[in-house]
Amino acid sequence: YADSLTICKKLAASDPSNTVWKRDLSVSYENVGDVALAQGKLDEAARNYGEDLAIAKTLAASDSSNIQWQRDVWVSCWKLAKLAERQEKPDQAREYWKQAFDVLSKIEKRGWHLSPADREILAQLRQKVGEKP
């Protein structure tokens, strides 16, 4: 994954307007973060997930009708929230849960497709942020 991240960084830098390469870079950061998390390197995981989220938010803001990019944001927030909980940072976790909830509930309000798993996650997020159904 580290090699893939290096390649994706070069590609994204070579053509900043290429959204496919930007998303690939975001996914590479997520993958490296997942590995760091599995290795117990929580600060490294947080840095990589943070980079992933920053790119995901930029892409999502550039096209609010792209459901994949919207989904990428809430998934990144979900991972950061779980990590913050593991690091015993409840305020940070709550902020990420709220961001994930806001994005996923917006998808639902727009009438876009949510899988049964996504609906289950939305229900969990409602509980975490204290929203009523």
Short mmCIF file of N, CA and C in Angstrom, two decimals:
data_model
loop_
_atom_site.label_atom_id
_atom_site.label_comp_id
_atom_site.label_asym_id
_atom_site.label_seq_id
_atom_site.Cartn_x
_atom_site.Cartn_y
_atom_site.Cartn_z
N TYR A 1 0.81 -1.20 0.00
CA TYR A 1 0.00 0.00 0.00
C TYR A 1 0.85 1.27 0.00
N ALA A 2 2.00 1.21 0.64
CA ALA A 2 2.89 2.37 0.66
C ALA A 2 3.37 2.70 -0.75
N ASP A 3 3.70 1.68 -1.53
CA ASP A 3 4.12 1.91 -2.92
C ASP A 3 2.99 2.53 -3.73
N SER A 4 1.80 2.02 -3.53
CA SER A 4 0.63 2.56 -4.23
C SER A 4 0.41 4.03 -3.85
N LEU A 5 0.58 4.35 -2.58
CA LEU A 5 0.42 5.72 -2.13
C LEU A 5 1.44 6.64 -2.81
N THR A 6 2.67 6.19 -2.93
CA THR A 6 3.71 6.98 -3.58
C THR A 6 3.35 7.25 -5.04
N ILE A 7 2.89 6.23 -5.71
CA ILE A 7 2.50 6.37 -7.12
C ILE A 7 1.30 7.31 -7.25
N CYS A 8 0.31 7.13 -6.40
CA CYS A 8 -0.89 7.98 -6.45
C CYS A 8 -0.57 9.43 -6.16
N LYS A 9 0.36 9.68 -5.25
CA LYS A 9 0.77 11.06 -4.96
C LYS A 9 1.36 11.71 -6.21
N LYS A 10 2.21 10.96 -6.91
CA LYS A 10 2.85 11.50 -8.12
C LYS A 10 1.82 11.75 -9.21
N LEU A 11 0.91 10.81 -9.40
CA LEU A 11 -0.11 10.98 -10.43
C LEU A 11 -1.02 12.17 -10.12
N ALA A 12 -1.48 12.25 -8.89
CA ALA A 12 -2.38 13.35 -8.52
C ALA A 12 -1.67 14.71 -8.65
N ALA A 13 -0.40 14.75 -8.30
CA ALA A 13 0.36 16.01 -8.42
C ALA A 13 0.60 16.38 -9.88
N SER A 14 0.69 15.38 -10.74
CA SER A 14 0.97 15.66 -12.16
C SER A 14 -0.22 16.26 -12.89
N ASP A 15 -1.43 16.02 -12.37
CA ASP A 15 -2.63 16.57 -13.00
C ASP A 15 -3.67 16.83 -11.91
N PRO A 16 -3.58 17.98 -11.25
CA PRO A 16 -4.49 18.28 -10.14
C PRO A 16 -5.97 18.30 -10.51
N SER A 17 -6.29 18.38 -11.79
CA SER A 17 -7.70 18.39 -12.19
C SER A 17 -8.26 16.98 -12.39
N ASN A 18 -7.42 15.98 -12.31
CA ASN A 18 -7.86 14.60 -12.54
C ASN A 18 -8.49 14.04 -11.26
N THR A 19 -9.82 14.00 -11.24
CA THR A 19 -10.53 13.56 -10.03
C THR A 19 -10.38 12.06 -9.78
N VAL A 20 -10.18 11.28 -10.82
CA VAL A 20 -9.97 9.84 -10.64
C VAL A 20 -8.68 9.61 -9.84
N TRP A 21 -7.62 10.33 -10.20
CA TRP A 21 -6.36 10.17 -9.50
C TRP A 21 -6.44 10.71 -8.08
N LYS A 22 -7.23 11.77 -7.89
CA LYS A 22 -7.42 12.29 -6.53
C LYS A 22 -8.13 11.26 -5.67
N ARG A 23 -9.16 10.63 -6.22
CA ARG A 23 -9.87 9.62 -5.43
C ARG A 23 -8.97 8.42 -5.17
N ASP A 24 -8.19 8.02 -6.16
CA ASP A 24 -7.24 6.93 -5.95
C ASP A 24 -6.26 7.27 -4.81
N LEU A 25 -5.84 8.52 -4.76
CA LEU A 25 -4.95 8.96 -3.69
C LEU A 25 -5.65 8.86 -2.34
N SER A 26 -6.90 9.28 -2.31
CA SER A 26 -7.69 9.20 -1.08
C SER A 26 -7.79 7.75 -0.60
N VAL A 27 -8.10 6.86 -1.52
CA VAL A 27 -8.22 5.43 -1.17
C VAL A 27 -6.87 4.88 -0.70
N SER A 28 -5.79 5.32 -1.31
CA SER A 28 -4.46 4.86 -0.88
C SER A 28 -4.17 5.31 0.54
N TYR A 29 -4.51 6.55 0.87
CA TYR A 29 -4.33 7.02 2.24
C TYR A 29 -5.16 6.17 3.21
N GLU A 30 -6.38 5.85 2.80
CA GLU A 30 -7.24 5.03 3.65
C GLU A 30 -6.61 3.65 3.88
N ASN A 31 -6.11 3.04 2.81
CA ASN A 31 -5.49 1.72 2.93
C ASN A 31 -4.27 1.74 3.85
N VAL A 32 -3.42 2.74 3.69
CA VAL A 32 -2.24 2.87 4.55
C VAL A 32 -2.69 3.10 6.00
N GLY A 33 -3.75 3.87 6.17
CA GLY A 33 -4.29 4.08 7.51
C GLY A 33 -4.81 2.80 8.13
N ASP A 34 -5.47 1.98 7.32
CA ASP A 34 -5.98 0.69 7.81
C ASP A 34 -4.83 -0.20 8.29
N VAL A 35 -3.74 -0.22 7.53
CA VAL A 35 -2.58 -1.03 7.91
C VAL A 35 -1.97 -0.49 9.20
N ALA A 36 -1.80 0.81 9.28
CA ALA A 36 -1.23 1.42 10.50
C ALA A 36 -2.11 1.10 11.71
N LEU A 37 -3.41 1.18 11.53
CA LEU A 37 -4.33 0.85 12.62
C LEU A 37 -4.16 -0.59 13.06
N ALA A 38 -4.08 -1.50 12.10
CA ALA A 38 -3.91 -2.92 12.41
C ALA A 38 -2.59 -3.18 13.14
N GLN A 39 -1.60 -2.35 12.87
CA GLN A 39 -0.30 -2.48 13.52
C GLN A 39 -0.23 -1.74 14.85
N GLY A 40 -1.33 -1.09 15.21
CA GLY A 40 -1.35 -0.36 16.47
C GLY A 40 -0.68 1.00 16.41
N LYS A 41 -0.39 1.47 15.22
CA LYS A 41 0.24 2.79 15.03
C LYS A 41 -0.87 3.83 14.86
N LEU A 42 -1.46 4.19 15.99
CA LEU A 42 -2.68 5.00 15.96
C LEU A 42 -2.45 6.41 15.43
N ASP A 43 -1.34 7.03 15.78
CA ASP A 43 -1.07 8.39 15.28
C ASP A 43 -0.86 8.37 13.77
N GLU A 44 -0.16 7.36 13.28
CA GLU A 44 0.04 7.23 11.83
C GLU A 44 -1.29 6.98 11.13
N ALA A 45 -2.12 6.14 11.72
CA ALA A 45 -3.45 5.88 11.16
C ALA A 45 -4.25 7.18 11.09
N ALA A 46 -4.21 7.96 12.16
CA ALA A 46 -4.96 9.22 12.20
C ALA A 46 -4.47 10.18 11.12
N ARG A 47 -3.17 10.27 10.92
CA ARG A 47 -2.63 11.16 9.87
C ARG A 47 -3.12 10.73 8.50
N ASN A 48 -3.05 9.44 8.22
CA ASN A 48 -3.46 8.95 6.90
C ASN A 48 -4.97 9.08 6.70
N TYR A 49 -5.75 8.76 7.71
CA TYR A 49 -7.20 8.94 7.60
C TYR A 49 -7.55 10.41 7.43
N GLY A 50 -6.79 11.29 8.09
CA GLY A 50 -7.02 12.72 7.94
C GLY A 50 -6.77 13.20 6.52
N GLU A 51 -5.70 12.70 5.91
CA GLU A 51 -5.41 13.03 4.50
C GLU A 51 -6.52 12.50 3.60
N ASP A 52 -6.95 11.28 3.87
CA ASP A 52 -8.06 10.68 3.12
C ASP A 52 -9.30 11.55 3.21
N LEU A 53 -9.65 11.96 4.42
CA LEU A 53 -10.86 12.78 4.62
C LEU A 53 -10.75 14.12 3.91
N ALA A 54 -9.59 14.75 3.98
CA ALA A 54 -9.42 16.06 3.33
C ALA A 54 -9.67 15.96 1.83
N ILE A 55 -9.14 14.93 1.20
CA ILE A 55 -9.35 14.74 -0.24
C ILE A 55 -10.81 14.41 -0.51
N ALA A 56 -11.38 13.51 0.29
CA ALA A 56 -12.78 13.12 0.10
C ALA A 56 -13.71 14.32 0.20
N LYS A 57 -13.45 15.20 1.17
CA LYS A 57 -14.29 16.40 1.33
C LYS A 57 -14.16 17.33 0.13
N THR A 58 -12.94 17.47 -0.38
CA THR A 58 -12.73 18.32 -1.56
C THR A 58 -13.49 17.79 -2.76
N LEU A 59 -13.40 16.49 -2.98
CA LEU A 59 -14.12 15.90 -4.11
C LEU A 59 -15.63 16.03 -3.92
N ALA A 60 -16.11 15.73 -2.72
CA ALA A 60 -17.55 15.80 -2.45
C ALA A 60 -18.08 17.22 -2.65
N ALA A 61 -17.31 18.20 -2.23
CA ALA A 61 -17.73 19.59 -2.39
C ALA A 61 -17.75 20.01 -3.86
N SER A 62 -16.91 19.39 -4.66
CA SER A 62 -16.85 19.76 -6.08
C SER A 62 -18.01 19.20 -6.89
N ASP A 63 -18.69 18.17 -6.36
CA ASP A 63 -19.84 17.59 -7.07
C ASP A 63 -20.77 16.94 -6.05
N SER A 64 -21.72 17.71 -5.58
CA SER A 64 -22.63 17.21 -4.53
C SER A 64 -23.57 16.12 -5.04
N SER A 65 -23.61 15.89 -6.35
CA SER A 65 -24.48 14.84 -6.88
C SER A 65 -23.74 13.51 -7.04
N ASN A 66 -22.45 13.49 -6.75
CA ASN A 66 -21.68 12.25 -6.87
C ASN A 66 -21.80 11.48 -5.56
N ILE A 67 -22.67 10.47 -5.55
CA ILE A 67 -22.96 9.74 -4.32
C ILE A 67 -21.73 9.00 -3.80
N GLN A 68 -20.87 8.52 -4.68
CA GLN A 68 -19.67 7.82 -4.22
C GLN A 68 -18.77 8.76 -3.42
N TRP A 69 -18.62 9.98 -3.91
CA TRP A 69 -17.77 10.93 -3.21
C TRP A 69 -18.40 11.35 -1.88
N GLN A 70 -19.73 11.44 -1.85
CA GLN A 70 -20.41 11.75 -0.59
C GLN A 70 -20.21 10.59 0.40
N ARG A 71 -20.32 9.38 -0.12
CA ARG A 71 -20.14 8.19 0.71
C ARG A 71 -18.72 8.13 1.26
N ASP A 72 -17.75 8.47 0.43
CA ASP A 72 -16.36 8.45 0.87
C ASP A 72 -16.15 9.34 2.10
N VAL A 73 -16.86 10.46 2.15
CA VAL A 73 -16.72 11.37 3.29
C VAL A 73 -17.22 10.71 4.57
N TRP A 74 -18.42 10.14 4.52
CA TRP A 74 -18.93 9.58 5.78
C TRP A 74 -18.14 8.36 6.21
N VAL A 75 -17.65 7.58 5.26
CA VAL A 75 -16.84 6.42 5.63
C VAL A 75 -15.53 6.88 6.29
N SER A 76 -14.92 7.91 5.75
CA SER A 76 -13.69 8.46 6.35
C SER A 76 -13.96 8.98 7.76
N CYS A 77 -15.06 9.68 7.92
CA CYS A 77 -15.43 10.19 9.25
C CYS A 77 -15.68 9.04 10.22
N TRP A 78 -16.34 8.00 9.74
CA TRP A 78 -16.61 6.81 10.56
C TRP A 78 -15.31 6.22 11.08
N LYS A 79 -14.33 6.05 10.18
CA LYS A 79 -13.05 5.48 10.58
C LYS A 79 -12.33 6.37 11.58
N LEU A 80 -12.36 7.67 11.35
CA LEU A 80 -11.71 8.60 12.28
C LEU A 80 -12.42 8.62 13.63
N ALA A 81 -13.73 8.49 13.63
CA ALA A 81 -14.48 8.45 14.89
C ALA A 81 -14.13 7.20 15.69
N LYS A 82 -14.10 6.07 15.02
CA LYS A 82 -13.74 4.83 15.71
C LYS A 82 -12.32 4.91 16.26
N LEU A 83 -11.43 5.48 15.48
CA LEU A 83 -10.04 5.65 15.93
C LEU A 83 -9.97 6.57 17.14
N ALA A 84 -10.71 7.68 17.09
CA ALA A 84 -10.72 8.63 18.22
C ALA A 84 -11.26 7.95 19.48
N GLU A 85 -12.26 7.11 19.33
CA GLU A 85 -12.76 6.37 20.49
C GLU A 85 -11.67 5.46 21.05
N ARG A 86 -10.96 4.78 20.17
CA ARG A 86 -9.87 3.89 20.60
C ARG A 86 -8.77 4.68 21.31
N GLN A 87 -8.55 5.92 20.88
CA GLN A 87 -7.54 6.78 21.50
C GLN A 87 -8.08 7.52 22.73
N GLU A 88 -9.33 7.22 23.09
CA GLU A 88 -9.99 7.84 24.23
C GLU A 88 -10.08 9.36 24.08
N LYS A 89 -10.55 9.76 22.90
CA LYS A 89 -10.78 11.17 22.59
C LYS A 89 -12.26 11.34 22.25
N PRO A 90 -13.12 11.32 23.26
CA PRO A 90 -14.57 11.31 23.00
C PRO A 90 -15.09 12.54 22.27
N ASP A 91 -14.55 13.72 22.55
CA ASP A 91 -15.03 14.92 21.86
C ASP A 91 -14.72 14.87 20.37
N GLN A 92 -13.52 14.42 20.06
CA GLN A 92 -13.13 14.27 18.67
C GLN A 92 -13.99 13.21 17.98
N ALA A 93 -14.22 12.11 18.67
CA ALA A 93 -15.05 11.04 18.12
C ALA A 93 -16.45 11.57 17.82
N ARG A 94 -17.01 12.31 18.76
CA ARG A 94 -18.37 12.84 18.56
C ARG A 94 -18.43 13.76 17.35
N GLU A 95 -17.41 14.57 17.15
CA GLU A 95 -17.39 15.47 16.00
C GLU A 95 -17.39 14.67 14.69
N TYR A 96 -16.59 13.63 14.65
CA TYR A 96 -16.55 12.80 13.44
C TYR A 96 -17.85 12.02 13.25
N TRP A 97 -18.45 11.53 14.36
CA TRP A 97 -19.75 10.85 14.24
C TRP A 97 -20.78 11.82 13.66
N LYS A 98 -20.74 13.07 14.13
CA LYS A 98 -21.70 14.08 13.66
C LYS A 98 -21.50 14.36 12.17
N GLN A 99 -20.25 14.49 11.76
CA GLN A 99 -19.99 14.72 10.33
C GLN A 99 -20.48 13.54 9.49
N ALA A 100 -20.22 12.33 9.95
CA ALA A 100 -20.67 11.14 9.22
C ALA A 100 -22.20 11.13 9.14
N PHE A 101 -22.85 11.42 10.27
CA PHE A 101 -24.30 11.46 10.30
C PHE A 101 -24.85 12.50 9.33
N ASP A 102 -24.27 13.69 9.35
CA ASP A 102 -24.75 14.76 8.48
C ASP A 102 -24.70 14.35 7.01
N VAL A 103 -23.61 13.74 6.60
CA VAL A 103 -23.47 13.34 5.20
C VAL A 103 -24.43 12.21 4.85
N LEU A 104 -24.47 11.19 5.70
CA LEU A 104 -25.32 10.03 5.39
C LEU A 104 -26.80 10.39 5.46
N SER A 105 -27.18 11.23 6.40
CA SER A 105 -28.60 11.62 6.47
C SER A 105 -28.98 12.50 5.28
N LYS A 106 -28.04 13.29 4.79
CA LYS A 106 -28.30 14.10 3.60
C LYS A 106 -28.53 13.20 2.38
N ILE A 107 -27.78 12.13 2.29
CA ILE A 107 -27.98 11.16 1.21
C ILE A 107 -29.38 10.58 1.30
N GLU A 108 -29.79 10.22 2.52
CA GLU A 108 -31.13 9.67 2.72
C GLU A 108 -32.21 10.69 2.36
N LYS A 109 -32.03 11.94 2.80
CA LYS A 109 -33.03 12.99 2.53
C LYS A 109 -33.17 13.27 1.03
N ARG A 110 -32.09 13.09 0.30
CA ARG A 110 -32.15 13.32 -1.15
C ARG A 110 -32.85 12.16 -1.86
N GLY A 111 -33.12 11.09 -1.15
CA GLY A 111 -33.78 9.94 -1.75
C GLY A 111 -32.85 9.03 -2.52
N TRP A 112 -31.54 9.20 -2.29
CA TRP A 112 -30.57 8.35 -2.97
C TRP A 112 -30.57 6.97 -2.31
N HIS A 113 -30.13 5.99 -3.05
CA HIS A 113 -30.14 4.62 -2.56
C HIS A 113 -29.22 4.45 -1.35
N LEU A 114 -29.76 3.84 -0.32
CA LEU A 114 -28.96 3.41 0.82
C LEU A 114 -29.16 1.91 0.97
N SER A 115 -28.07 1.20 1.06
CA SER A 115 -28.15 -0.25 1.25
C SER A 115 -28.68 -0.53 2.65
N PRO A 116 -29.14 -1.75 2.89
CA PRO A 116 -29.57 -2.09 4.26
C PRO A 116 -28.44 -1.85 5.29
N ALA A 117 -27.20 -2.13 4.91
CA ALA A 117 -26.08 -1.89 5.82
C ALA A 117 -25.91 -0.40 6.09
N ASP A 118 -26.07 0.43 5.05
CA ASP A 118 -25.98 1.88 5.23
C ASP A 118 -27.09 2.38 6.15
N ARG A 119 -28.29 1.83 6.00
CA ARG A 119 -29.40 2.24 6.86
C ARG A 119 -29.14 1.86 8.32
N GLU A 120 -28.52 0.71 8.51
CA GLU A 120 -28.15 0.28 9.86
C GLU A 120 -27.11 1.23 10.46
N ILE A 121 -26.15 1.61 9.66
CA ILE A 121 -25.13 2.56 10.12
C ILE A 121 -25.75 3.91 10.43
N LEU A 122 -26.68 4.34 9.59
CA LEU A 122 -27.37 5.61 9.85
C LEU A 122 -28.10 5.56 11.19
N ALA A 123 -28.75 4.43 11.49
CA ALA A 123 -29.43 4.29 12.78
C ALA A 123 -28.42 4.35 13.93
N GLN A 124 -27.28 3.73 13.77
CA GLN A 124 -26.23 3.79 14.80
C GLN A 124 -25.74 5.22 14.98
N LEU A 125 -25.55 5.92 13.87
CA LEU A 125 -25.09 7.30 13.93
C LEU A 125 -26.11 8.19 14.62
N ARG A 126 -27.40 7.95 14.37
CA ARG A 126 -28.45 8.74 15.03
C ARG A 126 -28.31 8.61 16.54
N GLN A 127 -28.07 7.38 17.00
CA GLN A 127 -27.91 7.16 18.44
C GLN A 127 -26.66 7.86 18.96
N LYS A 128 -25.57 7.77 18.22
CA LYS A 128 -24.31 8.34 18.67
C LYS A 128 -24.37 9.87 18.79
N VAL A 129 -25.13 10.51 17.91
CA VAL A 129 -25.21 11.97 17.95
C VAL A 129 -26.49 12.49 18.62
N GLY A 130 -27.34 11.55 19.09
CA GLY A 130 -28.52 11.95 19.81
C GLY A 130 -29.64 12.50 18.97
N GLU A 131 -29.70 12.08 17.71
CA GLU A 131 -30.79 12.52 16.82
C GLU A 131 -31.94 11.52 16.89
N LYS A 132 -33.14 12.04 16.78
CA LYS A 132 -34.32 11.17 16.76
C LYS A 132 -34.65 10.82 15.33
N PRO A 133 -35.14 9.59 15.11
CA PRO A 133 -35.48 9.17 13.73
C PRO A 133 -36.59 9.98 13.13
#
